[in-house]
Amino acid sequence: MSDVLTEAGWRPGRDAGDPAMLAVLVVVTVGAELFPAADRAVREFHGLHVLPAADGGREVAALGAVIDPREARFDVPALNRLAHSLGARLFPFGRTDTDAPLAVDEHGRLLMLGPGGPWLLGETVHAGLTALTSGIAPVRLRPPRWRFPLSGGGNDLGAAVRAALVAVYVLHSAGLFGARALHLRATTLRGIGVVAVDEEFPLRPGALEDNAEPLAAAMADRCEAAGARPGACELTLTVSAPPGTEGPAATAACAVTVGGETEGPGLTLSAALSATSGPTAKALDACARALADWAGSPAS
């Protein structure tokens, strides 16, 4: 149990009652939407003024906060926009001593909208307030992204196709989606860079490894027909969710890029901000671990 929270008046089973519901009513009238996790959190913590720990903070400066949804009522439009990006509803919760609004999401997590965007304080409100007042560094919420360098023969179209098929297998094994095609984008390296090929190549029935050679041949033929030799282009093969995929999983994708002059050949796994929590986040972490094992190097 947190000394800072108990000193502020918190106790297990606390219910602020009517004052909490009055505060909820005020912010609902300006566009906030109440949901069960927010209702529980406001009832339990409303009216507290938690002070920063006396030791100043373990990792960053410790901060205090006033727990009252009305303190963040003018931030409701910004919180609603963030909720849309996260794919999870947010409810105003209070304000820190540095004037940053706090919010609870429908998973029960405590977030802060501060410098640089949204920050996760804790997986629960209690944990988040404890972290805030103890100076435990928050986690910045960003769209998840991992990049794995391709070694050896990673500069040719055949190697790119094989890497993309590995991504197809990994995404399917993690339960995100079963891809049905590879999307090829070939950009010439001369001048301003012209997109010579931008189209999908369906996967064929059967084992994935049996797709590698026919797909590479079909893509090479298409590049040649467009007057763009694969060796003279930056090639990006993207594995995306098929039509009908719903929720955060639909935003996940793997892209294999070879032939470019910036980062070198590599495979990128990415998704939208909405994939930072819940089952999709766990599945993406599993994908990242599997791809790191396959690439033989950690993500960058």
mmCIF file of C-alpha atoms in Angstrom:
data_model
loop_
_atom_site.group_PDB
_atom_site.id
_atom_site.type_symbol
_atom_site.label_atom_id
_atom_site.label_comp_id
_atom_site.label_asym_id
_atom_site.label_seq_id
_atom_site.Cartn_x
_atom_site.Cartn_y
_atom_site.Cartn_z
ATOM 1 C CA MET A 1 0.000 0.000 0.000
ATOM 2 C CA SER A 2 1.308 3.450 -0.867
ATOM 3 C CA ASP A 3 2.109 5.758 2.067
ATOM 4 C CA VAL A 4 1.541 8.792 -0.163
ATOM 5 C CA LEU A 5 -1.958 7.648 -1.117
ATOM 6 C CA THR A 6 -2.992 6.673 2.397
ATOM 7 C CA GLU A 7 -1.711 9.984 3.710
ATOM 8 C CA ALA A 8 -3.907 11.688 1.100
ATOM 9 C CA GLY A 9 -6.953 9.853 2.491
ATOM 10 C CA TRP A 10 -7.176 6.790 0.259
ATOM 11 C CA ARG A 11 -8.133 3.413 1.721
ATOM 12 C CA PRO A 12 -9.285 0.097 0.209
ATOM 13 C CA GLY A 13 -12.981 0.222 -0.619
ATOM 14 C CA ARG A 14 -13.144 4.025 -0.526
ATOM 15 C CA ASP A 15 -16.202 5.554 -2.259
ATOM 16 C CA ALA A 16 -16.412 9.336 -2.627
ATOM 17 C CA GLY A 17 -20.149 9.058 -3.280
ATOM 18 C CA ASP A 18 -22.199 12.045 -4.413
ATOM 19 C CA PRO A 19 -19.282 14.506 -4.851
ATOM 20 C CA ALA A 20 -17.655 12.061 -7.258
ATOM 21 C CA MET A 21 -20.866 11.628 -9.244
ATOM 22 C CA LEU A 22 -21.391 15.389 -9.410
ATOM 23 C CA ALA A 23 -17.897 15.782 -10.893
ATOM 24 C CA VAL A 24 -18.687 13.013 -13.392
ATOM 25 C CA LEU A 25 -21.890 14.777 -14.420
ATOM 26 C CA VAL A 26 -19.998 18.012 -15.097
ATOM 27 C CA VAL A 27 -17.492 16.411 -17.489
ATOM 28 C CA VAL A 28 -20.127 14.244 -19.186
ATOM 29 C CA THR A 29 -22.000 17.411 -20.151
ATOM 30 C CA VAL A 30 -18.897 18.669 -22.013
ATOM 31 C CA GLY A 31 -18.424 15.505 -24.077
ATOM 32 C CA ALA A 32 -16.770 12.872 -21.880
ATOM 33 C CA GLU A 33 -18.200 9.340 -21.884
ATOM 34 C CA LEU A 34 -18.381 7.384 -18.638
ATOM 35 C CA PHE A 35 -17.564 3.656 -18.626
ATOM 36 C CA PRO A 36 -17.213 1.108 -15.794
ATOM 37 C CA ALA A 37 -13.442 1.400 -15.239
ATOM 38 C CA ALA A 38 -13.714 5.196 -15.024
ATOM 39 C CA ASP A 39 -16.732 5.028 -12.708
ATOM 40 C CA ARG A 40 -14.845 2.775 -10.294
ATOM 41 C CA ALA A 41 -11.699 4.900 -10.408
ATOM 42 C CA VAL A 42 -13.473 8.211 -9.833
ATOM 43 C CA ARG A 43 -15.484 6.797 -6.932
ATOM 44 C CA GLU A 44 -12.354 5.416 -5.304
ATOM 45 C CA PHE A 45 -9.979 8.363 -5.727
ATOM 46 C CA HIS A 46 -12.071 11.522 -6.282
ATOM 47 C CA GLY A 47 -11.230 14.427 -4.006
ATOM 48 C CA LEU A 48 -7.722 13.307 -3.121
ATOM 49 C CA HIS A 49 -4.776 15.676 -3.357
ATOM 50 C CA VAL A 50 -1.763 13.386 -3.467
ATOM 51 C CA LEU A 51 1.619 14.911 -2.733
ATOM 52 C CA PRO A 52 4.969 13.914 -4.234
ATOM 53 C CA ALA A 53 7.162 11.614 -2.181
ATOM 54 C CA ALA A 54 9.536 13.378 0.181
ATOM 55 C CA ASP A 55 12.633 11.790 -1.381
ATOM 56 C CA GLY A 56 12.097 13.694 -4.648
ATOM 57 C CA GLY A 57 11.715 10.731 -7.000
ATOM 58 C CA ARG A 58 13.375 7.413 -7.855
ATOM 59 C CA GLU A 59 13.920 7.876 -11.612
ATOM 60 C CA VAL A 60 12.352 11.228 -12.500
ATOM 61 C CA ALA A 61 10.935 14.118 -10.501
ATOM 62 C CA ALA A 62 8.054 13.002 -8.294
ATOM 63 C CA LEU A 63 4.778 14.829 -8.931
ATOM 64 C CA GLY A 64 1.598 15.367 -7.002
ATOM 65 C CA ALA A 65 -1.905 15.505 -8.422
ATOM 66 C CA VAL A 66 -5.452 16.610 -7.707
ATOM 67 C CA ILE A 67 -7.962 13.846 -8.424
ATOM 68 C CA ASP A 68 -11.092 15.505 -9.779
ATOM 69 C CA PRO A 69 -12.406 14.979 -13.339
ATOM 70 C CA ARG A 70 -13.422 18.644 -13.492
ATOM 71 C CA GLU A 71 -9.741 19.616 -13.383
ATOM 72 C CA ALA A 72 -9.368 18.109 -16.876
ATOM 73 C CA ARG A 73 -12.747 19.097 -18.327
ATOM 74 C CA PHE A 74 -11.254 21.565 -20.801
ATOM 75 C CA ASP A 75 -9.028 18.766 -22.147
ATOM 76 C CA VAL A 76 -11.982 16.556 -23.114
ATOM 77 C CA PRO A 77 -11.634 17.287 -26.879
ATOM 78 C CA ALA A 78 -7.915 16.394 -26.793
ATOM 79 C CA LEU A 79 -8.629 13.265 -24.735
ATOM 80 C CA ASN A 80 -11.363 12.209 -27.170
ATOM 81 C CA ARG A 81 -8.928 12.569 -30.092
ATOM 82 C CA LEU A 82 -6.366 10.513 -28.198
ATOM 83 C CA ALA A 83 -9.024 7.908 -27.393
ATOM 84 C CA HIS A 84 -9.759 7.576 -31.112
ATOM 85 C CA SER A 85 -6.051 6.956 -31.808
ATOM 86 C CA LEU A 86 -5.762 4.463 -28.963
ATOM 87 C CA GLY A 87 -8.939 2.631 -29.860
ATOM 88 C CA ALA A 88 -9.999 2.826 -26.203
ATOM 89 C CA ARG A 89 -12.263 5.317 -24.444
ATOM 90 C CA LEU A 90 -10.733 7.820 -22.011
ATOM 91 C CA PHE A 91 -12.283 9.673 -19.103
ATOM 92 C CA PRO A 92 -10.807 12.771 -17.430
ATOM 93 C CA PHE A 93 -9.452 11.980 -13.980
ATOM 94 C CA GLY A 94 -7.503 14.952 -12.631
ATOM 95 C CA ARG A 95 -4.423 17.085 -13.097
ATOM 96 C CA THR A 96 -0.797 16.903 -12.044
ATOM 97 C CA ASP A 97 1.106 19.653 -10.270
ATOM 98 C CA THR A 98 2.710 20.462 -13.632
ATOM 99 C CA ASP A 99 -0.734 21.079 -15.185
ATOM 100 C CA ALA A 100 -0.829 17.853 -17.228
ATOM 101 C CA PRO A 101 -4.292 16.237 -17.477
ATOM 102 C CA LEU A 102 -4.778 12.700 -16.217
ATOM 103 C CA ALA A 103 -7.201 10.184 -17.718
ATOM 104 C CA VAL A 104 -8.397 6.631 -17.118
ATOM 105 C CA ASP A 105 -8.876 4.345 -20.115
ATOM 106 C CA GLU A 106 -11.422 1.558 -20.403
ATOM 107 C CA HIS A 107 -8.739 -1.011 -19.525
ATOM 108 C CA GLY A 108 -8.344 0.705 -16.154
ATOM 109 C CA ARG A 109 -4.937 2.191 -16.952
ATOM 110 C CA LEU A 110 -3.854 5.660 -15.812
ATOM 111 C CA LEU A 111 -2.545 7.945 -18.556
ATOM 112 C CA MET A 112 -1.107 11.445 -18.615
ATOM 113 C CA LEU A 113 -1.292 13.805 -21.575
ATOM 114 C CA GLY A 114 1.996 15.632 -21.230
ATOM 115 C CA PRO A 115 4.942 16.920 -23.234
ATOM 116 C CA GLY A 116 5.447 14.831 -26.354
ATOM 117 C CA GLY A 117 2.016 13.212 -26.237
ATOM 118 C CA PRO A 118 0.439 10.471 -24.109
ATOM 119 C CA TRP A 119 2.280 8.695 -21.286
ATOM 120 C CA LEU A 120 1.304 5.495 -19.484
ATOM 121 C CA LEU A 121 1.705 5.907 -15.724
ATOM 122 C CA GLY A 122 0.437 2.501 -14.650
ATOM 123 C CA GLU A 123 -1.650 -0.512 -15.628
ATOM 124 C CA THR A 124 -4.009 0.417 -12.772
ATOM 125 C CA VAL A 125 -4.926 3.787 -11.292
ATOM 126 C CA HIS A 126 -3.364 2.840 -7.956
ATOM 127 C CA ALA A 127 -0.118 1.802 -9.644
ATOM 128 C CA GLY A 128 -0.140 4.933 -11.802
ATOM 129 C CA LEU A 129 -0.607 7.328 -8.901
ATOM 130 C CA THR A 130 2.064 5.499 -6.938
ATOM 131 C CA ALA A 131 4.469 5.804 -9.887
ATOM 132 C CA LEU A 132 3.658 9.493 -10.392
ATOM 133 C CA THR A 133 4.183 10.424 -6.768
ATOM 134 C CA SER A 134 7.247 8.189 -6.384
ATOM 135 C CA GLY A 135 9.025 9.487 -9.488
ATOM 136 C CA ILE A 136 8.945 6.219 -11.444
ATOM 137 C CA ALA A 137 9.479 7.067 -15.126
ATOM 138 C CA PRO A 138 6.303 6.792 -17.237
ATOM 139 C CA VAL A 139 6.195 4.962 -20.548
ATOM 140 C CA ARG A 140 5.615 7.083 -23.621
ATOM 141 C CA LEU A 141 2.838 5.644 -25.769
ATOM 142 C CA ARG A 142 3.944 5.487 -29.400
ATOM 143 C CA PRO A 143 2.849 3.410 -32.343
ATOM 144 C CA PRO A 144 4.744 0.129 -31.916
ATOM 145 C CA ARG A 145 7.620 -0.383 -34.353
ATOM 146 C CA TRP A 146 10.522 -2.816 -34.556
ATOM 147 C CA ARG A 147 13.183 -3.072 -37.271
ATOM 148 C CA PHE A 148 15.366 -6.124 -37.893
ATOM 149 C CA PRO A 149 18.418 -5.832 -40.190
ATOM 150 C CA LEU A 150 18.723 -8.497 -42.872
ATOM 151 C CA SER A 151 22.174 -9.992 -43.159
ATOM 152 C CA GLY A 152 23.803 -12.028 -45.891
ATOM 153 C CA GLY A 153 21.786 -12.140 -49.095
ATOM 154 C CA GLY A 154 19.327 -9.472 -48.063
ATOM 155 C CA ASN A 155 19.911 -7.221 -51.080
ATOM 156 C CA ASP A 156 18.091 -9.211 -53.750
ATOM 157 C CA LEU A 157 14.447 -9.742 -54.607
ATOM 158 C CA GLY A 158 14.497 -13.471 -53.814
ATOM 159 C CA ALA A 159 15.811 -12.813 -50.291
ATOM 160 C CA ALA A 160 13.170 -10.114 -49.803
ATOM 161 C CA VAL A 161 10.378 -12.493 -50.827
ATOM 162 C CA ARG A 162 11.646 -15.197 -48.454
ATOM 163 C CA ALA A 163 11.813 -12.682 -45.595
ATOM 164 C CA ALA A 164 8.269 -11.483 -46.342
ATOM 165 C CA LEU A 165 7.007 -15.069 -46.281
ATOM 166 C CA VAL A 166 8.618 -15.520 -42.857
ATOM 167 C CA ALA A 167 6.605 -12.475 -41.757
ATOM 168 C CA VAL A 168 3.426 -14.055 -43.169
ATOM 169 C CA TYR A 169 4.075 -17.159 -41.065
ATOM 170 C CA VAL A 170 4.913 -15.201 -37.890
ATOM 171 C CA LEU A 171 1.844 -12.945 -38.125
ATOM 172 C CA HIS A 172 -0.395 -15.962 -38.647
ATOM 173 C CA SER A 173 1.222 -17.984 -35.839
ATOM 174 C CA ALA A 174 0.755 -15.111 -33.385
ATOM 175 C CA GLY A 175 -2.942 -14.977 -34.230
ATOM 176 C CA LEU A 176 -2.954 -11.498 -35.761
ATOM 177 C CA PHE A 177 -4.121 -12.409 -39.270
ATOM 178 C CA GLY A 178 -3.522 -14.675 -42.229
ATOM 179 C CA ALA A 179 -2.143 -12.600 -45.093
ATOM 180 C CA ARG A 180 -3.290 -13.402 -48.613
ATOM 181 C CA ALA A 181 -0.844 -11.376 -50.687
ATOM 182 C CA LEU A 182 2.462 -9.534 -50.794
ATOM 183 C CA HIS A 183 2.429 -5.938 -51.975
ATOM 184 C CA LEU A 184 5.421 -4.874 -54.063
ATOM 185 C CA ARG A 185 6.502 -1.270 -54.406
ATOM 186 C CA ALA A 186 9.544 -0.689 -56.621
ATOM 187 C CA THR A 187 11.058 2.808 -56.632
ATOM 188 C CA THR A 188 13.887 3.685 -59.009
ATOM 189 C CA LEU A 189 17.062 4.923 -57.369
ATOM 190 C CA ARG A 190 17.945 7.490 -60.047
ATOM 191 C CA GLY A 191 16.777 11.086 -60.010
ATOM 192 C CA ILE A 192 13.771 11.869 -57.851
ATOM 193 C CA GLY A 193 12.802 8.205 -57.568
ATOM 194 C CA VAL A 194 9.871 7.043 -59.671
ATOM 195 C CA VAL A 195 7.447 4.389 -58.421
ATOM 196 C CA ALA A 196 7.656 1.865 -61.234
ATOM 197 C CA VAL A 197 5.600 -0.960 -59.676
ATOM 198 C CA ASP A 198 2.934 -0.706 -56.985
ATOM 199 C CA GLU A 199 0.711 -3.794 -56.884
ATOM 200 C CA GLU A 200 -0.272 -6.940 -55.021
ATOM 201 C CA PHE A 201 0.833 -10.486 -55.758
ATOM 202 C CA PRO A 202 -1.542 -13.093 -54.287
ATOM 203 C CA LEU A 203 -0.120 -15.993 -52.316
ATOM 204 C CA ARG A 204 -0.652 -19.369 -53.930
ATOM 205 C CA PRO A 205 -2.294 -22.318 -52.157
ATOM 206 C CA GLY A 206 0.077 -24.710 -50.450
ATOM 207 C CA ALA A 207 3.175 -24.352 -48.316
ATOM 208 C CA LEU A 208 4.624 -20.874 -47.928
ATOM 209 C CA GLU A 209 8.098 -22.005 -48.953
ATOM 210 C CA ASP A 210 6.638 -23.187 -52.271
ATOM 211 C CA ASN A 211 5.527 -19.594 -52.943
ATOM 212 C CA ALA A 212 9.008 -18.066 -52.792
ATOM 213 C CA GLU A 213 10.334 -18.921 -56.230
ATOM 214 C CA PRO A 214 7.148 -18.267 -58.267
ATOM 215 C CA LEU A 215 6.501 -14.965 -56.464
ATOM 216 C CA ALA A 216 10.056 -13.740 -56.961
ATOM 217 C CA ALA A 217 9.897 -14.656 -60.654
ATOM 218 C CA ALA A 218 6.532 -12.927 -61.147
ATOM 219 C CA MET A 219 7.761 -9.781 -59.398
ATOM 220 C CA ALA A 220 10.992 -9.714 -61.404
ATOM 221 C CA ASP A 221 9.013 -10.046 -64.647
ATOM 222 C CA ARG A 222 6.721 -7.193 -63.592
ATOM 223 C CA CYS A 223 9.684 -4.945 -62.773
ATOM 224 C CA GLU A 224 11.334 -5.698 -66.108
ATOM 225 C CA ALA A 225 8.076 -4.969 -67.942
ATOM 226 C CA ALA A 226 7.953 -1.598 -66.189
ATOM 227 C CA GLY A 227 11.531 -0.858 -67.236
ATOM 228 C CA ALA A 228 12.867 -1.101 -63.697
ATOM 229 C CA ARG A 229 15.493 -3.708 -62.971
ATOM 230 C CA PRO A 230 15.170 -4.988 -59.370
ATOM 231 C CA GLY A 231 18.881 -4.304 -58.793
ATOM 232 C CA ALA A 232 18.379 -0.644 -59.675
ATOM 233 C CA CYS A 233 15.367 -0.072 -57.408
ATOM 234 C CA GLU A 234 14.427 0.151 -53.770
ATOM 235 C CA LEU A 235 12.030 -2.737 -53.268
ATOM 236 C CA THR A 236 9.482 -2.834 -50.451
ATOM 237 C CA LEU A 237 7.389 -5.919 -49.858
ATOM 238 C CA THR A 238 4.511 -5.315 -47.434
ATOM 239 C CA VAL A 239 2.479 -7.932 -45.583
ATOM 240 C CA SER A 240 -0.810 -6.331 -44.520
ATOM 241 C CA ALA A 241 -4.043 -7.501 -42.971
ATOM 242 C CA PRO A 242 -6.559 -8.866 -45.495
ATOM 243 C CA PRO A 243 -9.963 -7.201 -45.947
ATOM 244 C CA GLY A 244 -12.298 -8.024 -43.093
ATOM 245 C CA THR A 245 -9.665 -7.873 -40.360
ATOM 246 C CA GLU A 246 -11.021 -5.743 -37.530
ATOM 247 C CA GLY A 247 -9.681 -3.780 -34.590
ATOM 248 C CA PRO A 248 -6.057 -2.955 -33.775
ATOM 249 C CA ALA A 249 -4.834 -6.116 -35.537
ATOM 250 C CA ALA A 250 -5.907 -4.546 -38.836
ATOM 251 C CA THR A 251 -3.221 -1.874 -38.383
ATOM 252 C CA ALA A 252 -0.343 -4.346 -38.030
ATOM 253 C CA ALA A 253 1.997 -4.865 -40.967
ATOM 254 C CA CYS A 254 5.446 -6.135 -41.860
ATOM 255 C CA ALA A 255 7.538 -4.511 -44.560
ATOM 256 C CA VAL A 256 10.760 -5.842 -46.066
ATOM 257 C CA THR A 257 12.908 -3.212 -47.777
ATOM 258 C CA VAL A 258 15.998 -3.998 -49.867
ATOM 259 C CA GLY A 259 18.124 -2.045 -52.309
ATOM 260 C CA GLY A 260 17.743 1.296 -50.529
ATOM 261 C CA GLU A 261 20.646 3.511 -49.583
ATOM 262 C CA THR A 262 19.492 4.738 -46.156
ATOM 263 C CA GLU A 263 19.167 2.021 -43.515
ATOM 264 C CA GLY A 264 20.173 -0.994 -45.557
ATOM 265 C CA PRO A 265 18.068 -4.137 -46.002
ATOM 266 C CA GLY A 266 15.665 -4.752 -43.161
ATOM 267 C CA LEU A 267 12.285 -6.031 -41.994
ATOM 268 C CA THR A 268 9.960 -3.698 -40.095
ATOM 269 C CA LEU A 269 7.030 -4.707 -37.890
ATOM 270 C CA SER A 270 4.649 -1.862 -37.069
ATOM 271 C CA ALA A 271 1.108 -1.000 -36.008
ATOM 272 C CA ALA A 272 -1.005 1.962 -34.972
ATOM 273 C CA LEU A 273 -1.192 3.501 -31.510
ATOM 274 C CA SER A 274 -4.337 1.473 -30.841
ATOM 275 C CA ALA A 275 -2.160 -1.655 -30.703
ATOM 276 C CA THR A 276 -0.333 -0.603 -27.524
ATOM 277 C CA SER A 277 -2.692 -2.473 -25.206
ATOM 278 C CA GLY A 278 -4.749 -5.620 -25.013
ATOM 279 C CA PRO A 279 -4.378 -8.877 -26.976
ATOM 280 C CA THR A 280 -2.920 -7.161 -30.055
ATOM 281 C CA ALA A 281 -0.036 -5.727 -28.026
ATOM 282 C CA LYS A 282 0.784 -9.190 -26.649
ATOM 283 C CA ALA A 283 0.592 -10.731 -30.122
ATOM 284 C CA LEU A 284 2.899 -8.044 -31.543
ATOM 285 C CA ASP A 285 5.423 -8.670 -28.776
ATOM 286 C CA ALA A 286 5.343 -12.377 -29.656
ATOM 287 C CA CYS A 287 5.908 -11.486 -33.325
ATOM 288 C CA ALA A 288 8.837 -9.238 -32.439
ATOM 289 C CA ARG A 289 10.489 -11.988 -30.397
ATOM 290 C CA ALA A 290 10.026 -14.533 -33.192
ATOM 291 C CA LEU A 291 11.407 -12.158 -35.833
ATOM 292 C CA ALA A 292 14.387 -11.289 -33.639
ATOM 293 C CA ASP A 293 15.177 -15.002 -33.275
ATOM 294 C CA TRP A 294 14.864 -15.459 -37.030
ATOM 295 C CA ALA A 295 16.992 -12.408 -37.886
ATOM 296 C CA GLY A 296 19.589 -13.311 -35.280
ATOM 297 C CA SER A 297 19.667 -9.735 -33.988
ATOM 298 C CA PRO A 298 17.608 -7.565 -31.641
ATOM 299 C CA ALA A 299 15.234 -4.952 -32.985
ATOM 300 C CA SER A 300 16.478 -1.422 -33.535
#
